[in-house]
Each structure stands twice: as structure tokens, then as C-alpha cells.
Short mmCIF file of C-alpha atoms in Angstrom, two decimals:
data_model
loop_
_atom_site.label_atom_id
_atom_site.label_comp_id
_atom_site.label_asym_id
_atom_site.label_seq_id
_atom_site.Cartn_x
_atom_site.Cartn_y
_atom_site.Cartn_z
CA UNK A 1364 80.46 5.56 40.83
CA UNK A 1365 78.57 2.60 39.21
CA UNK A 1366 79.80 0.63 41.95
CA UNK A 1367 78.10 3.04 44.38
CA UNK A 1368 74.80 3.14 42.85
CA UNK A 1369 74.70 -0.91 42.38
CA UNK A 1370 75.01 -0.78 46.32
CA UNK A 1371 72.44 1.89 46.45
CA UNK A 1372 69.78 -0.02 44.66
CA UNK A 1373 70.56 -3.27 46.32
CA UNK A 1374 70.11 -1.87 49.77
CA UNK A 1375 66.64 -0.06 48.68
CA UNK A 1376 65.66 -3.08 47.19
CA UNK A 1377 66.43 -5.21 50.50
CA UNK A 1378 65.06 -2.68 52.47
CA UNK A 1379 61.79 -2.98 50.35
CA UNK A 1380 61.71 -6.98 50.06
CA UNK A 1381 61.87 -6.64 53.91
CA UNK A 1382 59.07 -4.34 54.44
CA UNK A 1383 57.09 -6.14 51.98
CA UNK A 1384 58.02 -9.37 53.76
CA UNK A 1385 57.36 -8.12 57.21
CA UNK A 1386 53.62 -6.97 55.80
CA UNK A 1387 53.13 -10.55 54.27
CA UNK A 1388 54.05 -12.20 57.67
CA UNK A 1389 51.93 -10.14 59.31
CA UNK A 1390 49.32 -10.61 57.00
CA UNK A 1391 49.35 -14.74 57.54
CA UNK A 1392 49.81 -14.40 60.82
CA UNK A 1393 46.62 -12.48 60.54
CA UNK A 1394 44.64 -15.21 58.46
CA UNK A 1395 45.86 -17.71 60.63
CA UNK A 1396 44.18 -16.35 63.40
CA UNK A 1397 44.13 -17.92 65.87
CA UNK A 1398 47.53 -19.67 66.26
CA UNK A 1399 48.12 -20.21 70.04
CA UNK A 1400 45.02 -19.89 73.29
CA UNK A 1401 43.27 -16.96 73.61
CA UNK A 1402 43.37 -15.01 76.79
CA UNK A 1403 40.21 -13.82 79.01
CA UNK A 1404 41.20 -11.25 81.42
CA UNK A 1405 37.89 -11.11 84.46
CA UNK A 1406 38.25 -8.37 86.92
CA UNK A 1407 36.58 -10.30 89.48
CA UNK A 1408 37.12 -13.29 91.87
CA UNK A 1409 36.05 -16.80 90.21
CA UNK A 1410 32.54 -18.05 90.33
CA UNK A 1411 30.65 -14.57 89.69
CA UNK A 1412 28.72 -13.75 86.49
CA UNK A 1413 31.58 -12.15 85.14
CA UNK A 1414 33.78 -15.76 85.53
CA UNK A 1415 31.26 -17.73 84.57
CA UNK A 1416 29.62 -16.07 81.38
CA UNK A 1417 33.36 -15.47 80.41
CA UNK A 1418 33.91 -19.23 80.94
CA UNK A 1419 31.07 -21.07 79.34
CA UNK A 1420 30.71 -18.43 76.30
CA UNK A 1421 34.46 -18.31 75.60
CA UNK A 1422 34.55 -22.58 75.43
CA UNK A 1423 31.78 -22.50 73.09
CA UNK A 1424 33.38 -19.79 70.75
CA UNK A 1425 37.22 -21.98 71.12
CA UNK A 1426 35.05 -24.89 69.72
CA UNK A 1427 33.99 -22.81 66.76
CA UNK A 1428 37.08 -21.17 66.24
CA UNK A 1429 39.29 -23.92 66.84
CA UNK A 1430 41.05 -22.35 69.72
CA UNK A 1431 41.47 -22.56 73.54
CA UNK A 1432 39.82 -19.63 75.34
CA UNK A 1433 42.13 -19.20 78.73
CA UNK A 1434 40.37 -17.54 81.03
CA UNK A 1435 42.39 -15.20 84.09
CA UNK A 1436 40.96 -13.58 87.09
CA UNK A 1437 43.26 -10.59 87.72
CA UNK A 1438 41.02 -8.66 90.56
CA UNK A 1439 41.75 -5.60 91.84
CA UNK A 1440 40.23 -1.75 91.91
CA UNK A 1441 36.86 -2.92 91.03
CA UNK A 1442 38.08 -4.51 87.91
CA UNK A 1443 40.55 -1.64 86.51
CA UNK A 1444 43.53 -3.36 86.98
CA UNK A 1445 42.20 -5.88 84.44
CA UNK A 1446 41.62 -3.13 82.20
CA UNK A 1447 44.38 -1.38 82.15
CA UNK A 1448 46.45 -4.78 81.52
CA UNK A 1449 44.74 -5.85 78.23
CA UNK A 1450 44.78 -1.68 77.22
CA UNK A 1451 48.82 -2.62 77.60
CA UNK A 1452 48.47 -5.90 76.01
CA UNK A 1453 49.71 -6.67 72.11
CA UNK A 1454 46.94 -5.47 69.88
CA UNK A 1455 46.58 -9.18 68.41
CA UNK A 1456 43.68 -10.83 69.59
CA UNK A 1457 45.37 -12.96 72.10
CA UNK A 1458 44.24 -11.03 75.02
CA UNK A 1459 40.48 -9.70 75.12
CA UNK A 1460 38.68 -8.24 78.98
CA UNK A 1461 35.54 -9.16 79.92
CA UNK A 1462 33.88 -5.95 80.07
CA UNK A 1463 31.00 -5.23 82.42
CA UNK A 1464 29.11 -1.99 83.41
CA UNK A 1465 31.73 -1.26 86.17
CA UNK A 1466 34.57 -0.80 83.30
CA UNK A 1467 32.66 1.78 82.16
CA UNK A 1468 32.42 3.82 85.70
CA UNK A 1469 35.80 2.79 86.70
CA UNK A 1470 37.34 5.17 83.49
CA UNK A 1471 35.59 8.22 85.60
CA UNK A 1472 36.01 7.35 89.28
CA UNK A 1473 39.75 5.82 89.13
CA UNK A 1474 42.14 8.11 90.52
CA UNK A 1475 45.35 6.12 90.07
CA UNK A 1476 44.38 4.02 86.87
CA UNK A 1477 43.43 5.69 84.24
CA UNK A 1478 42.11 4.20 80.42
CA UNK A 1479 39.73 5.69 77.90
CA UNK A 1480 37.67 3.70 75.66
CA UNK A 1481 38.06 4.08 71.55
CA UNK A 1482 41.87 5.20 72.59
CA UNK A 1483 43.04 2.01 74.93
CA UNK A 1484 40.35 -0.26 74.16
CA UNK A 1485 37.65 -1.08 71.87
CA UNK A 1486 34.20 -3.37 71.11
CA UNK A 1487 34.58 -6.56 70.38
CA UNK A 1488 30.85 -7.96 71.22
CA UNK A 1489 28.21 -7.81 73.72
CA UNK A 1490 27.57 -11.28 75.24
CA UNK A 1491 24.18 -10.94 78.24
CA UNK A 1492 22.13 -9.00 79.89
CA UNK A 1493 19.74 -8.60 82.53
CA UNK A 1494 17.62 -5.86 84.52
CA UNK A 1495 17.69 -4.98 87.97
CA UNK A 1496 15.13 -5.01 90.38
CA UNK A 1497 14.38 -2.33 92.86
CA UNK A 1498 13.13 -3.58 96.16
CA UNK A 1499 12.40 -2.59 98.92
CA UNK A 1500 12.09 -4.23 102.75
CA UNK A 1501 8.17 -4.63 104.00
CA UNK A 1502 8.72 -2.67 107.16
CA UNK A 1503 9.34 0.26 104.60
CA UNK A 1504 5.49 0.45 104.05
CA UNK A 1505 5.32 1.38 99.98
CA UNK A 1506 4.67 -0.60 97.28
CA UNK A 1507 4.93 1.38 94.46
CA UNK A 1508 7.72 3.53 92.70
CA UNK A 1509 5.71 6.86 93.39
CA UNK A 1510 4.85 5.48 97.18
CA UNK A 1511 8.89 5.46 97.32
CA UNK A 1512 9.49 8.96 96.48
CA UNK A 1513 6.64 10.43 97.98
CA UNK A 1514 8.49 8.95 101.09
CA UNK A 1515 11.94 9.94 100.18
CA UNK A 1516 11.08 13.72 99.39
CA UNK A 1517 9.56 13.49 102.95
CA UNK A 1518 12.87 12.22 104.84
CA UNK A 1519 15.17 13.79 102.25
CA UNK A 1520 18.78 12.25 103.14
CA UNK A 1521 17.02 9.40 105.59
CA UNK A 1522 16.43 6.46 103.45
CA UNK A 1523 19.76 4.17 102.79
CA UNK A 1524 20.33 1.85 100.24
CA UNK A 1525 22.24 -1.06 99.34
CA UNK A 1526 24.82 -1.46 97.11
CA UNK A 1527 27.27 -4.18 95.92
CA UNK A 1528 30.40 -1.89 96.32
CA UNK A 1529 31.00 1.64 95.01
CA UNK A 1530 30.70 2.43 91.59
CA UNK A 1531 28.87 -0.94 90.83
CA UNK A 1532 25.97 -1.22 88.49
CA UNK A 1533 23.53 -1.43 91.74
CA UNK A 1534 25.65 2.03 92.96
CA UNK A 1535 25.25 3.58 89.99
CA UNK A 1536 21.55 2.77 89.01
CA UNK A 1537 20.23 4.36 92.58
CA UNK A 1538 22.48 7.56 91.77
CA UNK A 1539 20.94 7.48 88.35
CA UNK A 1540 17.31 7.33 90.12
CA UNK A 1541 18.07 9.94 93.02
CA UNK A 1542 19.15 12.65 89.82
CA UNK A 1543 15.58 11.56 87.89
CA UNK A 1544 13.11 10.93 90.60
CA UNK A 1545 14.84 14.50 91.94
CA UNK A 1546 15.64 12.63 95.69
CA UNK A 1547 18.21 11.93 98.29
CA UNK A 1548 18.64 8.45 99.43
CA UNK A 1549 22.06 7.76 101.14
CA UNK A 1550 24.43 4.81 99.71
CA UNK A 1551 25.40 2.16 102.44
CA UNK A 1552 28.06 -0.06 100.27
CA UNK A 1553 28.67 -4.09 100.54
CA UNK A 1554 31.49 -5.88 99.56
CA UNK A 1555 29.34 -7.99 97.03
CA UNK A 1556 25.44 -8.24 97.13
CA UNK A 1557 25.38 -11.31 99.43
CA UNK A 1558 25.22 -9.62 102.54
CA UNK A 1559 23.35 -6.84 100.62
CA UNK A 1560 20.29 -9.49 100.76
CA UNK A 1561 20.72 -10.13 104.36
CA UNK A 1562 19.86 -6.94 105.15
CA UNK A 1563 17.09 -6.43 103.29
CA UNK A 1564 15.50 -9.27 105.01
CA UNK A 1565 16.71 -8.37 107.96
CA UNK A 1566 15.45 -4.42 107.30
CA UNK A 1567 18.63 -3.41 108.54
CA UNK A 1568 18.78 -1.62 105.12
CA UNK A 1569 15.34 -0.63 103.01
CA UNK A 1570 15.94 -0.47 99.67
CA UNK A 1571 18.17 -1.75 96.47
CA UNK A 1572 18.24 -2.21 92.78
CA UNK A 1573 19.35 -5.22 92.42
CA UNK A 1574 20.53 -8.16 90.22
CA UNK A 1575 16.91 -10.16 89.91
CA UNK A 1576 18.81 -13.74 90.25
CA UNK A 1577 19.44 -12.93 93.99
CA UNK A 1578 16.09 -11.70 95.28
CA UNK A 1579 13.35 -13.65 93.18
CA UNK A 1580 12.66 -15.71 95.39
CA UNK A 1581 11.89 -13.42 98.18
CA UNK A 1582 10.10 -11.19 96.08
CA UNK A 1583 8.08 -14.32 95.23
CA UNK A 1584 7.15 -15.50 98.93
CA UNK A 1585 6.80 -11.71 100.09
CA UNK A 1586 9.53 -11.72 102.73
CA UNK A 1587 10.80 -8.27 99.79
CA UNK A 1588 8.56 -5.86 97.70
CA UNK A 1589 9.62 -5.97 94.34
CA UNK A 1590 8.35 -2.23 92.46
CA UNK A 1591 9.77 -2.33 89.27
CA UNK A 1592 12.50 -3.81 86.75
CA UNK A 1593 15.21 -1.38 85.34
CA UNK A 1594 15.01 -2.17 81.55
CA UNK A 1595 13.00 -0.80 78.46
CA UNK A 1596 10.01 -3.34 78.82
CA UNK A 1597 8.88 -5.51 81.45
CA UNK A 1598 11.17 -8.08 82.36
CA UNK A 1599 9.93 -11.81 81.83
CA UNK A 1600 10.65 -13.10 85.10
CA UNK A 1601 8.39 -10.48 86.86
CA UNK A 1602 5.63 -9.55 83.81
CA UNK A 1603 3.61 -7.58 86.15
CA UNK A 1604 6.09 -5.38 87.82
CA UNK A 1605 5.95 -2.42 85.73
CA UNK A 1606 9.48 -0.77 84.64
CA UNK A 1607 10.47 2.43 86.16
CA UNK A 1608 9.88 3.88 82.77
CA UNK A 1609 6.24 3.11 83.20
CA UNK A 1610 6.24 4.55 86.62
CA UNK A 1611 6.44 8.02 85.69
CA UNK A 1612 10.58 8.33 84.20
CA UNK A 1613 10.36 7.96 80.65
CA UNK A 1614 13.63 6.82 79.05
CA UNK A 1615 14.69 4.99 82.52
CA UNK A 1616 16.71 2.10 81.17
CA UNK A 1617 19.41 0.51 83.07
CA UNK A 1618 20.79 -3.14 82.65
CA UNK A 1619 23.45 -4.86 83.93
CA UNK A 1620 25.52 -6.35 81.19
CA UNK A 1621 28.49 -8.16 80.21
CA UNK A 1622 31.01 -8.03 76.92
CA UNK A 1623 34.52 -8.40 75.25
CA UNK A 1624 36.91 -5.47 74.48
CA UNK A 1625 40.44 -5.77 73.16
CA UNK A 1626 43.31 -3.55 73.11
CA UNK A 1627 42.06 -0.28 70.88
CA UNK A 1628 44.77 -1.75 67.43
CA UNK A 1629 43.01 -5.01 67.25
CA UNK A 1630 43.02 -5.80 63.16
CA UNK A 1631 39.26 -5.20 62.72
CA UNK A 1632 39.67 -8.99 61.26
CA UNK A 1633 40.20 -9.90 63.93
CA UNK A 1634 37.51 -8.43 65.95
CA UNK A 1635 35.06 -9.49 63.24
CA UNK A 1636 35.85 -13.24 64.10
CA UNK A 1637 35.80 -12.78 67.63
CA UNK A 1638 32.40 -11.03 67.22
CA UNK A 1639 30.73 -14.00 64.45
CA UNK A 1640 32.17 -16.98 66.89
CA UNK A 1641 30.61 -14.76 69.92
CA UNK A 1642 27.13 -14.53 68.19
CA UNK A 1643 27.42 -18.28 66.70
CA UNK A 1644 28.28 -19.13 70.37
CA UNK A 1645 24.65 -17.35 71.93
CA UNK A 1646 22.64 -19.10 69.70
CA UNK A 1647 23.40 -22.46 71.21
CA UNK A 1648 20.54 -23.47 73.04
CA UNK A 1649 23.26 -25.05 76.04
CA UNK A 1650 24.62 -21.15 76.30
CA UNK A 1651 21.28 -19.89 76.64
CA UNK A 1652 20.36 -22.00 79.80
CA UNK A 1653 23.83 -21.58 81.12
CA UNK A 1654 23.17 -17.55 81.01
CA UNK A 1655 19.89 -17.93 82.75
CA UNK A 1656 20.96 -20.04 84.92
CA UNK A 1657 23.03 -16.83 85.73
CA UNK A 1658 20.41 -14.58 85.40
CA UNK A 1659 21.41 -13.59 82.58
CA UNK A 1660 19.57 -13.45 78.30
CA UNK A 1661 21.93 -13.24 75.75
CA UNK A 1662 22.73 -10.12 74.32
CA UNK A 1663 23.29 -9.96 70.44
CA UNK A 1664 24.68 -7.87 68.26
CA UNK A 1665 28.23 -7.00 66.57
CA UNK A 1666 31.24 -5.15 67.29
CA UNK A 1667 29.57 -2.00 65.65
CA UNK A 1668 26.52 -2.32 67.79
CA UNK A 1669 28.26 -3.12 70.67
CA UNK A 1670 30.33 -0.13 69.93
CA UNK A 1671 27.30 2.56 69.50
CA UNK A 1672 26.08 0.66 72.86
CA UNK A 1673 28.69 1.05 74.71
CA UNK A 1674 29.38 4.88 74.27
CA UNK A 1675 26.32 5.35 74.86
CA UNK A 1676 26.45 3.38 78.49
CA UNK A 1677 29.47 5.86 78.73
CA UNK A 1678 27.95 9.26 78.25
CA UNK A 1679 25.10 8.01 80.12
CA UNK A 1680 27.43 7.27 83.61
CA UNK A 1681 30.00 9.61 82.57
CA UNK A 1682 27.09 12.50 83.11
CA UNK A 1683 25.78 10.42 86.50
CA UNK A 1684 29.36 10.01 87.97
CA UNK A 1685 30.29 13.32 87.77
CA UNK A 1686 27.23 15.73 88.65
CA UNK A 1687 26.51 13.25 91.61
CA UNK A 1688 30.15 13.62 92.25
CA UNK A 1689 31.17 10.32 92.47
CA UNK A 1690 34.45 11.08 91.00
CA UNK A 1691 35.59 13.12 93.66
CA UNK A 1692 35.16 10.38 96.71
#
């Protein structure tokens, strides 16, 4: 009987040296974050924003962290297949997804890959931003926001717009419009915005909110009518364009922006270093030009704030997506 209970207790006391060793490994492997390169999973073919803000932020946080920041373009369904490979990735850091607007639409409109953020993944930080534009060709004859939907409510279902692909920001910010201004304009879609601005010049299509990095320049020499920027004040590379907020829709903000995410486990350790070395990284004055450069300001905050932000961004195109029906296409 003794004999028994000697065994007893030695196996309890094994199994409890184990646990207790398996917590300690797991808590150094933890603190010695990070151990081994650091993946970046882009959605999107090499040399967009996506690639590049991915690329030049992520070097600048491996030299503060003392890591390598690998980055991988795995493209496919608008940048869902991405996703849903880092939501099925080990929850330790080692994998993050560069996470722009179109993650957030592709968790409603997806029909054959599905995620859902705060249960697959979660904030990490918010790295830039930038507004759109909305402009429109000169042959269309308005100049201002109301001139535009004066027109629109005259030729309900006439007008066309541009957009970089379905469900993109550009999509999704002229749906967003159509439900405030209370309009139909029709969706022609692109693959990508560069032949997007060919046909604006071209007036083969009249209107688009787009990325202002494309179009400045034509805006500038008149050959596009810019009408207003997209986000809550007036955007500093067009200061007199008022926003569309200013043009009669109160509350009309809309900017394109990029982030991390990580699979939804991530130690919140974890996250928290990601998120310092991400906000150390956009204060360098060498990041800054590189996101203008793009377009692009950077876009600060931490994991909590990106967090709030980005359920908000989702109930905001969640509600769009599905009572303009998008979801159903």
C-alpha cells in the first residue's frame, strides 16, 4: 500500500514539475521575444502601398527590436487568403498581416473564406493613412459636391464611377456616399486604379474617390476637378478643397489606411512590443518621407487604439456592405 502511494505522489509530482516546466519555457520563450525573423504576410502583389509601407516600416522596427522582419506577398481574393493564413498561423508573434481597409470588407463580402476579427485576429498597431479624393472628369460640368448630386438625382442610375476592384476602399467609399448623399451612381470596377486614371482623363468614366498620390497632379494642371478630400479636416496636400463633411454630410470620414494584426492568442506581450517598436519606428523622420512618398502620414496610436479604430471601421462597412448589398454579388 505504501508502495502504491510513493508511486502516486511521484507521478503527481512529475506531472506538476512538468506543467510548471512547460509554463516556465513558455514564459522565456516569451521574454525572449523575438528569437528567429518575423513574418509579414501582404495580400497584394509587390510594389503597392501595402508592400512597401509593410517593407520600409517593418526594417525599421527589426532594427529596434533586433529582429529580421520577412516580408511575403501571398495574393489572392482581394487579400483574404492572406488573412485567413495568419488567422491559422501559431499565436506567437512570428507571423503578423498587413491589414488594410479591404480586410475589413473582405470578412462581409467573402463567400468561400470566412474570418472574424477579435475571434481569428486581433490589433496589433495602426501604421498610415491618407484621404481620398473625389474627382471628377471636366466634361462632367460640376465643380462642387452639391453640383454632383444635384446632377446625379437628375440621371438617377446614369453616372458611373471608378473603382480599383470590388470591395476596395475606392468601392466602398462611393457606396458609402450614394447611401448619404441619398443617390445612385453605378460602379464600373478596375483591376487596380492605374487604368482607373486613364479613364478619367480620357472621360471614358466621370467620377472616383480616389487615392490623392495618383491624381494630384492632374487635379493640379486641371486636366481633373478635384471637389473634396474624404477625411475629418482638410487634407494638407489640397487645403482648399473642402471635405465632404463640410459639403453638407456631417460625420463623412473615410481614409484609406494600413496596419498589423496577428492571430487573435497573441501574448498581449507580445503585441505590446510589436506596437512600441511600430510607434518608435513612425517617428523616424526617414519613415515619414518614405510614407509620403507613398502618399501616405503616419498613423499613431497603440494596439488599444488601433483596436477601438478598427471596430469601428468594421461596423461602419459592415452596415455599408450589407444594406447596399454588396454581400450578395
Amino acid at each position: 500500500m505504501q508502495r502504491r502511494q510513493l508511486i502516486a505522489c511521484t507521478v503527481l509530482l512529475a506531472g506538476t514539475f512538468g506543467a510548471a516546466l512547460a509554463a516556465s519555457s513558455a514564459a522565456l520563450s516569451q521574454s525572449g521575444y523575438p528569437n528567429r525573423p518575423i513574418r509579414i504576410l501582404v495580400g497584394f502583389a509587390p510594389g503597392g502601398p501595402s508592400d512597401i509601407i509593410s517593407r520600409v516600416v517593418g526594417a525599421k522596427m527589426g532594427e529596434i527590436m533586433g529582429a529580421q522582419f520577412i516580408v511575403e506577398n501571398k495574393t489572392g481574393a482581394g487579400g483574404a487568403i492572406a488573412t485567413q493564413d495568419v488567422a491559422r498561423s501559431a499565436p506567437d508573434g512570428y507571423t503578423l498581416l498587413n491589414t488594410p481597409v479591404a480586410t475589413v470588407a473582405n470578412e462581409f463580402m467573402s463567400k468561400t473564406i470566412k474570418y472574424e476579427y477579435g475571434k481569428d485576429i486581433i490589433a496589433v498597431c495602426p501604421q498610415a493613412e491618407t484621404a481620398n479624393i473625389l474627382v471628377v472628369s471636366p466634361s462632367l460640368g460640376v465643380k462642387t459636391v452639391a453640383e454632383l448630386v444635384k446632377l446625379a438625382k437628375e440621371q438617377p442610375g446614369v453616372l458611373q464611377y471608378a473603382t480599383a476592384g470590388r470591395g476596395s476602399a475606392t468601392h466602398l467609399t462611393s457606396e458609402l456616399f450614394n447611401m448619404v448623399a441619398g443617390i445612385k451612381t453605378v460602379a464600373v470596377h478596375y483591376r487596380g486604379g492605374g487604368d482607373t486614371v486613364k479613364d478619367l482623363l480620357s472621360g471614358g468614366v466621370k467620377m472616383m474617390f480616389s487615392s490623392i498620390a495618383p491624381v494630384q497632379d492632374f487635379v493640379r494642371d486641371g486636366r481633373l476637378i478635384g471637389l473634396a478630400t474624404t477625411g475629418p479636416k482638410r487634407d494638407p496636400a489640397f487645403p482648399d478643397l473642402p471635405t465632404i463633411a463640410e459639403s453638407g454630410y456631417p460625420g463623412f470620414d473615410v481614409r484609406l489606411w494600413i496596419g498589423m494584426t496577428a492571430p487573435a492568442a497573441t501574448p498581449k506581450d507580445i503585441i505590446h512590443k510589436l506596437a512600441d517598436a511600430n510607434t518608435n519606428a513612425l517617428q523616424s523622420p526617414e519613415i515619414k518621407k518614405a510614407l509620403e512618398a507613398q502618399g501616405f502620414a503616419p498613423m499613431n496610436g497603440s494596439a488599444e487604439d488601433f483596436d477601438t479604430f478598427y471596430r469601428a471601421e468594421r461596423a461602419k462597412w459592415g452596415k455599408v456592405i450589407t444594406e447596399s448589398g454588396l454581400d450578395k454579388d
